[in-house]
Amino acid sequence: MNWEIVIGLEIHAQLSTKSKLFSGAAVGFGAEPNTQTALVDLGMPGSLPVLNKEALRMAVMFGHAVNAEIGMKSVFARKNYFYPDLPKGYQTSQMDDPIVGIGHLDITLEDGSVKRVGITRAHLEEDAGKSLHEDFHGMTGIDLNRSSTSLLEIVSEPDIRSAKEAVAYVKMIHSIVTYLGICDGNMAEGSMRCDVNISLRPKGQQEYGTRTEIKNVNSFRFIEKAIHTEVERQADILEDGGKITQETRLYDPEKDETRSMRSKEDANDYRYFPCPDLLPVVLTQEYVDSIKATLPELPVQKAQRFMEEYKLSEYDANVLSSSREMANYFETVTLAAKNPKLSANWVMGELSKLLNQNQIDIADAPVSAENLGLLLQRIEDNTINGKTAKDVFQAIWDGEGTADEIIENKGLKQVTDTKAIEEMIQTILDANQNQVDQYRAAEPDKQKKMIGFFVGQVMKASQGKANPSIVNPILAKLLKG
């Protein structure tokens, strides 16, 4: 059977508020359990919630960023269910009247095409607590530090058709919320996590298949792997004549499998009703417009500017604008180096390679953007060549000093003396007469490949310091004989 994959995503972005959504309790990752709670977070009788206006402002910012309708009147509701880490027995959320309504997001796929994904809504809600199993043999501990933390749940339309598209969408949401500064995007600490709804249907069928939901996936790689695994599981069941059960599942990355957690509830099962302790939130157009005026340059706009201002390719512009930190780093390098394309190549090349190898974020890179810009200046003014620059870059990374200090201390300045280079080349040609004869007897196309041998010999003899722009024409002239 030729199946079509249907995916919808629910992304929980923890808003970067200093206090919780309905209380003044602090928000901080890694604090001692149950040290960051207020009475209202614990559901104590008589305690009343007070909406955090900063969370409201952040939600409206996001709505503007995804071209969404802003809910001029939004309502908080109680979502009722029992869970050990939810002492109130309900979660304060939004349902029918969310703060952010219908919107959309355009994502760029690997083949360069652009796909529009609909956004159903984005609503404010409080987080639940956390169940602890380690160090509690045969029991469960409850940490309510996370209880009532501000979340923005971003719900997509079922417009996604592959794991690659899903990852591209989540990456774009991640980029937008971090650009806006409303979420730190730290998926390892749970600041952003994703529920993935998946179903299959025969190609060409309009009716959706029965979906399952994979809960709380917290990395781009795991999202992709979880989707592949669940799609394969559902396809096996359907092709064997079975039926998919609507349920919530958990992805186990160690076993690369999804397994059942519980049956999937529908909205009716939660018995939503308006929270009697919170009045509807009514916004003025003036307030909404004032927030729109504060939006920073977003990834798509920045990529467009990079193409226009720096003449970068669409691919380079998209990569460099994918995170605010990388975009700022690139622009600082370019400001110093005065060569956008060279700066782009180094940021996406040598710098990214070492960041990935050492699993370091660009914000923590041991080579500052100013120092890399200075290094690129030394390539531009012919103080060093590109090969030597890579060695200097590694030395900067290792903490040996600035580009100029390393070049001076290690005597790495290029040899640019034309007469000295010509004598060096002639010595190499005399020592390799057979290769010279073969070169001269070869066809022009073959000569282009053979000249690399002589260039390598020159660079070896000069310890990599001969200026290639001087070497190449002299070498070509002397090889003609």
Short mmCIF file of N, CA and C in Angstrom, two decimals, residues 198-309:
data_model
loop_
_atom_site.label_atom_id
_atom_site.label_comp_id
_atom_site.label_asym_id
_atom_site.label_seq_id
_atom_site.Cartn_x
_atom_site.Cartn_y
_atom_site.Cartn_z
N ILE A 198 0.44 11.60 14.61
CA ILE A 198 0.74 10.91 13.35
C ILE A 198 -0.41 9.99 12.96
N SER A 199 -0.74 10.01 11.69
CA SER A 199 -1.66 9.01 11.16
C SER A 199 -1.27 8.70 9.73
N LEU A 200 -1.74 7.60 9.23
CA LEU A 200 -1.52 7.20 7.83
C LEU A 200 -2.86 7.06 7.12
N ARG A 201 -2.83 7.33 5.83
CA ARG A 201 -4.01 7.07 5.02
C ARG A 201 -3.53 6.69 3.62
N PRO A 202 -4.32 5.87 2.90
CA PRO A 202 -3.91 5.53 1.54
C PRO A 202 -3.79 6.80 0.70
N LYS A 203 -2.79 6.82 -0.17
CA LYS A 203 -2.60 7.98 -1.05
C LYS A 203 -3.89 8.30 -1.80
N GLY A 204 -4.28 9.54 -1.80
CA GLY A 204 -5.48 9.95 -2.52
C GLY A 204 -6.73 9.97 -1.66
N GLN A 205 -6.70 9.33 -0.48
CA GLN A 205 -7.88 9.33 0.40
C GLN A 205 -7.97 10.66 1.13
N GLN A 206 -9.17 11.20 1.24
CA GLN A 206 -9.37 12.48 1.92
C GLN A 206 -9.52 12.32 3.42
N GLU A 207 -10.16 11.24 3.83
CA GLU A 207 -10.42 11.04 5.25
C GLU A 207 -9.12 10.71 6.00
N TYR A 208 -8.96 11.33 7.16
CA TYR A 208 -7.78 11.04 7.96
C TYR A 208 -7.87 9.66 8.60
N GLY A 209 -6.70 9.05 8.82
CA GLY A 209 -6.64 7.81 9.56
C GLY A 209 -6.66 8.08 11.06
N THR A 210 -6.69 7.02 11.85
CA THR A 210 -6.65 7.17 13.31
C THR A 210 -5.25 7.59 13.72
N ARG A 211 -5.16 8.61 14.56
CA ARG A 211 -3.84 9.14 14.92
C ARG A 211 -3.40 8.66 16.28
N THR A 212 -2.11 8.67 16.44
CA THR A 212 -1.51 8.49 17.76
C THR A 212 -0.71 9.75 18.06
N GLU A 213 -0.49 9.97 19.34
CA GLU A 213 0.28 11.15 19.75
C GLU A 213 1.53 10.69 20.50
N ILE A 214 2.68 11.11 20.01
CA ILE A 214 3.94 10.82 20.72
C ILE A 214 4.25 12.02 21.62
N LYS A 215 4.34 11.78 22.89
CA LYS A 215 4.36 12.86 23.88
C LYS A 215 5.79 13.31 24.20
N ASN A 216 5.96 14.62 24.34
CA ASN A 216 7.16 15.22 24.94
C ASN A 216 8.48 14.79 24.29
N VAL A 217 8.59 14.97 23.00
CA VAL A 217 9.85 14.70 22.31
C VAL A 217 10.68 15.99 22.38
N ASN A 218 11.94 15.85 22.79
CA ASN A 218 12.67 17.08 23.13
C ASN A 218 13.99 17.27 22.38
N SER A 219 14.07 16.78 21.14
CA SER A 219 15.22 17.14 20.30
C SER A 219 14.80 16.98 18.84
N PHE A 220 15.45 17.75 17.97
CA PHE A 220 15.14 17.67 16.54
C PHE A 220 15.39 16.24 16.03
N ARG A 221 16.51 15.66 16.48
CA ARG A 221 16.87 14.32 16.00
C ARG A 221 15.85 13.29 16.45
N PHE A 222 15.40 13.40 17.71
CA PHE A 222 14.44 12.43 18.21
C PHE A 222 13.08 12.60 17.53
N ILE A 223 12.71 13.83 17.19
CA ILE A 223 11.44 14.04 16.47
C ILE A 223 11.47 13.26 15.16
N GLU A 224 12.58 13.39 14.43
CA GLU A 224 12.68 12.71 13.15
C GLU A 224 12.66 11.19 13.33
N LYS A 225 13.43 10.70 14.30
CA LYS A 225 13.50 9.26 14.52
C LYS A 225 12.16 8.71 15.02
N ALA A 226 11.52 9.44 15.92
CA ALA A 226 10.23 8.98 16.48
C ALA A 226 9.18 8.86 15.38
N ILE A 227 9.17 9.82 14.46
CA ILE A 227 8.19 9.78 13.37
C ILE A 227 8.45 8.56 12.48
N HIS A 228 9.71 8.37 12.10
CA HIS A 228 10.03 7.20 11.25
C HIS A 228 9.59 5.90 11.93
N THR A 229 9.88 5.80 13.22
CA THR A 229 9.57 4.57 13.94
C THR A 229 8.05 4.35 14.03
N GLU A 230 7.31 5.42 14.34
CA GLU A 230 5.86 5.28 14.50
C GLU A 230 5.19 5.03 13.15
N VAL A 231 5.68 5.66 12.11
CA VAL A 231 5.12 5.43 10.77
C VAL A 231 5.30 3.95 10.38
N GLU A 232 6.47 3.45 10.65
CA GLU A 232 6.74 2.04 10.32
C GLU A 232 5.83 1.11 11.12
N ARG A 233 5.63 1.44 12.41
CA ARG A 233 4.76 0.61 13.25
C ARG A 233 3.33 0.62 12.73
N GLN A 234 2.81 1.82 12.42
CA GLN A 234 1.43 1.92 11.94
C GLN A 234 1.26 1.22 10.60
N ALA A 235 2.25 1.38 9.73
CA ALA A 235 2.14 0.75 8.41
C ALA A 235 2.10 -0.78 8.54
N ASP A 236 2.92 -1.32 9.43
CA ASP A 236 2.93 -2.78 9.64
C ASP A 236 1.56 -3.27 10.11
N ILE A 237 0.96 -2.53 11.05
CA ILE A 237 -0.35 -2.93 11.58
C ILE A 237 -1.42 -2.89 10.48
N LEU A 238 -1.43 -1.78 9.74
CA LEU A 238 -2.46 -1.61 8.70
C LEU A 238 -2.29 -2.64 7.59
N GLU A 239 -1.07 -2.92 7.21
CA GLU A 239 -0.85 -3.87 6.12
C GLU A 239 -1.13 -5.31 6.54
N ASP A 240 -1.13 -5.54 7.86
CA ASP A 240 -1.51 -6.86 8.37
C ASP A 240 -3.01 -6.96 8.62
N GLY A 241 -3.75 -5.92 8.22
CA GLY A 241 -5.20 -5.94 8.39
C GLY A 241 -5.67 -5.44 9.75
N GLY A 242 -4.79 -4.92 10.56
CA GLY A 242 -5.16 -4.45 11.89
C GLY A 242 -5.67 -3.01 11.88
N LYS A 243 -5.99 -2.50 13.08
CA LYS A 243 -6.48 -1.13 13.23
C LYS A 243 -5.60 -0.37 14.22
N ILE A 244 -5.45 0.90 13.97
CA ILE A 244 -4.67 1.75 14.86
C ILE A 244 -5.54 2.18 16.04
N THR A 245 -5.00 2.10 17.22
CA THR A 245 -5.72 2.56 18.42
C THR A 245 -5.34 4.01 18.70
N GLN A 246 -6.33 4.86 18.91
CA GLN A 246 -6.03 6.25 19.26
C GLN A 246 -5.49 6.27 20.68
N GLU A 247 -4.25 6.70 20.81
CA GLU A 247 -3.62 6.65 22.12
C GLU A 247 -2.43 7.60 22.17
N THR A 248 -1.97 7.84 23.38
CA THR A 248 -0.75 8.60 23.59
C THR A 248 0.40 7.63 23.78
N ARG A 249 1.51 7.89 23.07
CA ARG A 249 2.64 6.98 23.13
C ARG A 249 3.90 7.73 23.55
N LEU A 250 4.87 6.97 23.97
CA LEU A 250 6.14 7.53 24.42
C LEU A 250 7.25 7.01 23.50
N TYR A 251 8.16 7.88 23.09
CA TYR A 251 9.28 7.43 22.26
C TYR A 251 10.48 7.13 23.15
N ASP A 252 11.02 5.93 23.01
CA ASP A 252 12.21 5.53 23.75
C ASP A 252 13.41 5.57 22.79
N PRO A 253 14.27 6.59 22.90
CA PRO A 253 15.37 6.71 21.93
C PRO A 253 16.41 5.60 22.06
N GLU A 254 16.54 5.02 23.24
CA GLU A 254 17.54 3.96 23.41
C GLU A 254 17.12 2.70 22.67
N LYS A 255 15.83 2.38 22.71
CA LYS A 255 15.34 1.19 22.01
C LYS A 255 14.78 1.54 20.63
N ASP A 256 14.75 2.86 20.32
CA ASP A 256 14.17 3.33 19.06
C ASP A 256 12.79 2.71 18.83
N GLU A 257 11.91 2.86 19.81
CA GLU A 257 10.57 2.32 19.69
C GLU A 257 9.59 3.29 20.36
N THR A 258 8.33 3.22 19.93
CA THR A 258 7.28 3.95 20.64
C THR A 258 6.49 2.92 21.41
N ARG A 259 6.02 3.31 22.58
CA ARG A 259 5.19 2.37 23.35
C ARG A 259 4.03 3.13 23.98
N SER A 260 2.97 2.37 24.23
CA SER A 260 1.72 2.97 24.69
C SER A 260 1.86 3.54 26.10
N MET A 261 1.32 4.77 26.31
CA MET A 261 1.27 5.36 27.65
C MET A 261 -0.16 5.28 28.20
N ARG A 262 -1.10 5.74 27.40
CA ARG A 262 -2.50 5.75 27.85
C ARG A 262 -3.38 5.99 26.62
N SER A 263 -4.67 5.73 26.78
CA SER A 263 -5.58 6.01 25.67
C SER A 263 -5.68 7.51 25.50
N LYS A 264 -5.85 7.95 24.28
CA LYS A 264 -5.87 9.37 23.97
C LYS A 264 -7.25 9.96 24.26
N GLU A 265 -7.22 11.01 25.08
CA GLU A 265 -8.48 11.66 25.40
C GLU A 265 -8.87 12.64 24.28
N ASP A 266 -10.17 12.83 24.11
CA ASP A 266 -10.67 13.91 23.27
C ASP A 266 -10.95 15.11 24.15
N ALA A 267 -11.19 16.26 23.50
CA ALA A 267 -11.46 17.48 24.27
C ALA A 267 -12.63 17.28 25.23
N ASN A 268 -13.65 16.50 24.80
CA ASN A 268 -14.81 16.30 25.68
C ASN A 268 -14.44 15.61 26.98
N ASP A 269 -13.43 14.73 26.91
CA ASP A 269 -13.03 14.00 28.10
C ASP A 269 -12.46 14.93 29.17
N TYR A 270 -11.94 16.07 28.75
CA TYR A 270 -11.33 17.00 29.72
C TYR A 270 -12.36 17.92 30.37
N ARG A 271 -13.57 17.90 29.88
CA ARG A 271 -14.65 18.72 30.46
C ARG A 271 -14.19 20.17 30.67
N TYR A 272 -13.73 20.75 29.59
CA TYR A 272 -13.30 22.17 29.66
C TYR A 272 -14.47 23.05 30.12
N PHE A 273 -14.19 24.00 30.98
CA PHE A 273 -15.17 25.06 31.25
C PHE A 273 -14.41 26.32 31.66
N PRO A 274 -14.97 27.49 31.42
CA PRO A 274 -14.26 28.75 31.73
C PRO A 274 -13.86 28.80 33.20
N CYS A 275 -12.62 29.22 33.44
CA CYS A 275 -12.13 29.29 34.82
C CYS A 275 -12.87 30.42 35.56
N PRO A 276 -13.56 30.09 36.65
CA PRO A 276 -14.33 31.12 37.36
C PRO A 276 -13.43 32.11 38.11
N ASP A 277 -12.15 31.80 38.25
CA ASP A 277 -11.26 32.69 39.00
C ASP A 277 -10.55 33.71 38.11
N LEU A 278 -10.74 33.61 36.79
CA LEU A 278 -10.04 34.52 35.88
C LEU A 278 -11.04 35.16 34.92
N LEU A 279 -11.05 36.46 34.87
CA LEU A 279 -11.93 37.16 33.93
C LEU A 279 -11.41 36.99 32.51
N PRO A 280 -12.27 37.11 31.50
CA PRO A 280 -11.78 37.12 30.11
C PRO A 280 -10.76 38.25 29.93
N VAL A 281 -9.77 37.98 29.08
CA VAL A 281 -8.73 38.98 28.79
C VAL A 281 -9.16 39.76 27.55
N VAL A 282 -9.37 41.04 27.69
CA VAL A 282 -9.83 41.88 26.59
C VAL A 282 -8.71 42.86 26.23
N LEU A 283 -8.27 42.83 24.99
CA LEU A 283 -7.17 43.67 24.53
C LEU A 283 -7.70 44.85 23.73
N THR A 284 -6.96 45.92 23.73
CA THR A 284 -7.30 47.05 22.86
C THR A 284 -6.44 46.98 21.61
N GLN A 285 -6.92 47.55 20.54
CA GLN A 285 -6.15 47.56 19.29
C GLN A 285 -4.85 48.33 19.49
N GLU A 286 -4.89 49.37 20.30
CA GLU A 286 -3.70 50.17 20.57
C GLU A 286 -2.61 49.32 21.23
N TYR A 287 -3.02 48.47 22.18
CA TYR A 287 -2.07 47.58 22.86
C TYR A 287 -1.46 46.58 21.86
N VAL A 288 -2.31 45.98 21.04
CA VAL A 288 -1.83 44.99 20.07
C VAL A 288 -0.88 45.64 19.06
N ASP A 289 -1.23 46.83 18.59
CA ASP A 289 -0.37 47.52 17.62
C ASP A 289 0.95 47.94 18.24
N SER A 290 0.93 48.33 19.51
CA SER A 290 2.16 48.77 20.17
C SER A 290 3.15 47.60 20.30
N ILE A 291 2.63 46.41 20.50
CA ILE A 291 3.51 45.23 20.60
C ILE A 291 4.08 44.89 19.23
N LYS A 292 3.26 45.02 18.21
CA LYS A 292 3.74 44.73 16.84
C LYS A 292 4.92 45.64 16.48
N ALA A 293 4.86 46.87 16.97
CA ALA A 293 5.93 47.84 16.66
C ALA A 293 7.26 47.47 17.31
N THR A 294 7.23 46.57 18.30
CA THR A 294 8.47 46.20 19.00
C THR A 294 9.13 44.95 18.43
N LEU A 295 8.50 44.31 17.43
CA LEU A 295 9.05 43.06 16.91
C LEU A 295 10.44 43.28 16.32
N PRO A 296 11.39 42.40 16.63
CA PRO A 296 12.71 42.51 16.02
C PRO A 296 12.68 41.97 14.59
N GLU A 297 13.79 42.12 13.91
CA GLU A 297 13.92 41.50 12.58
C GLU A 297 13.89 39.98 12.77
N LEU A 298 13.00 39.31 12.05
CA LEU A 298 12.82 37.87 12.22
C LEU A 298 13.65 37.09 11.19
N PRO A 299 13.79 35.77 11.37
CA PRO A 299 14.70 34.99 10.51
C PRO A 299 14.47 35.18 9.01
N VAL A 300 13.21 35.14 8.59
CA VAL A 300 12.93 35.26 7.15
C VAL A 300 13.35 36.64 6.65
N GLN A 301 13.04 37.66 7.42
CA GLN A 301 13.41 39.02 7.01
C GLN A 301 14.93 39.18 6.99
N LYS A 302 15.57 38.59 7.99
CA LYS A 302 17.03 38.71 8.05
C LYS A 302 17.70 38.00 6.88
N ALA A 303 17.18 36.81 6.54
CA ALA A 303 17.74 36.07 5.40
C ALA A 303 17.60 36.89 4.12
N GLN A 304 16.44 37.52 3.95
CA GLN A 304 16.22 38.34 2.77
C GLN A 304 17.22 39.51 2.73
N ARG A 305 17.44 40.11 3.88
CA ARG A 305 18.40 41.23 3.94
C ARG A 305 19.83 40.76 3.65
N PHE A 306 20.17 39.58 4.15
CA PHE A 306 21.51 39.05 3.89
C PHE A 306 21.73 38.84 2.39
N MET A 307 20.68 38.40 1.69
CA MET A 307 20.81 38.20 0.25
C MET A 307 20.96 39.53 -0.47
N GLU A 308 20.20 40.52 -0.02
CA GLU A 308 20.22 41.82 -0.71
C GLU A 308 21.46 42.64 -0.34
N GLU A 309 21.77 42.68 0.95
CA GLU A 309 22.85 43.56 1.42
C GLU A 309 24.23 42.94 1.22
#
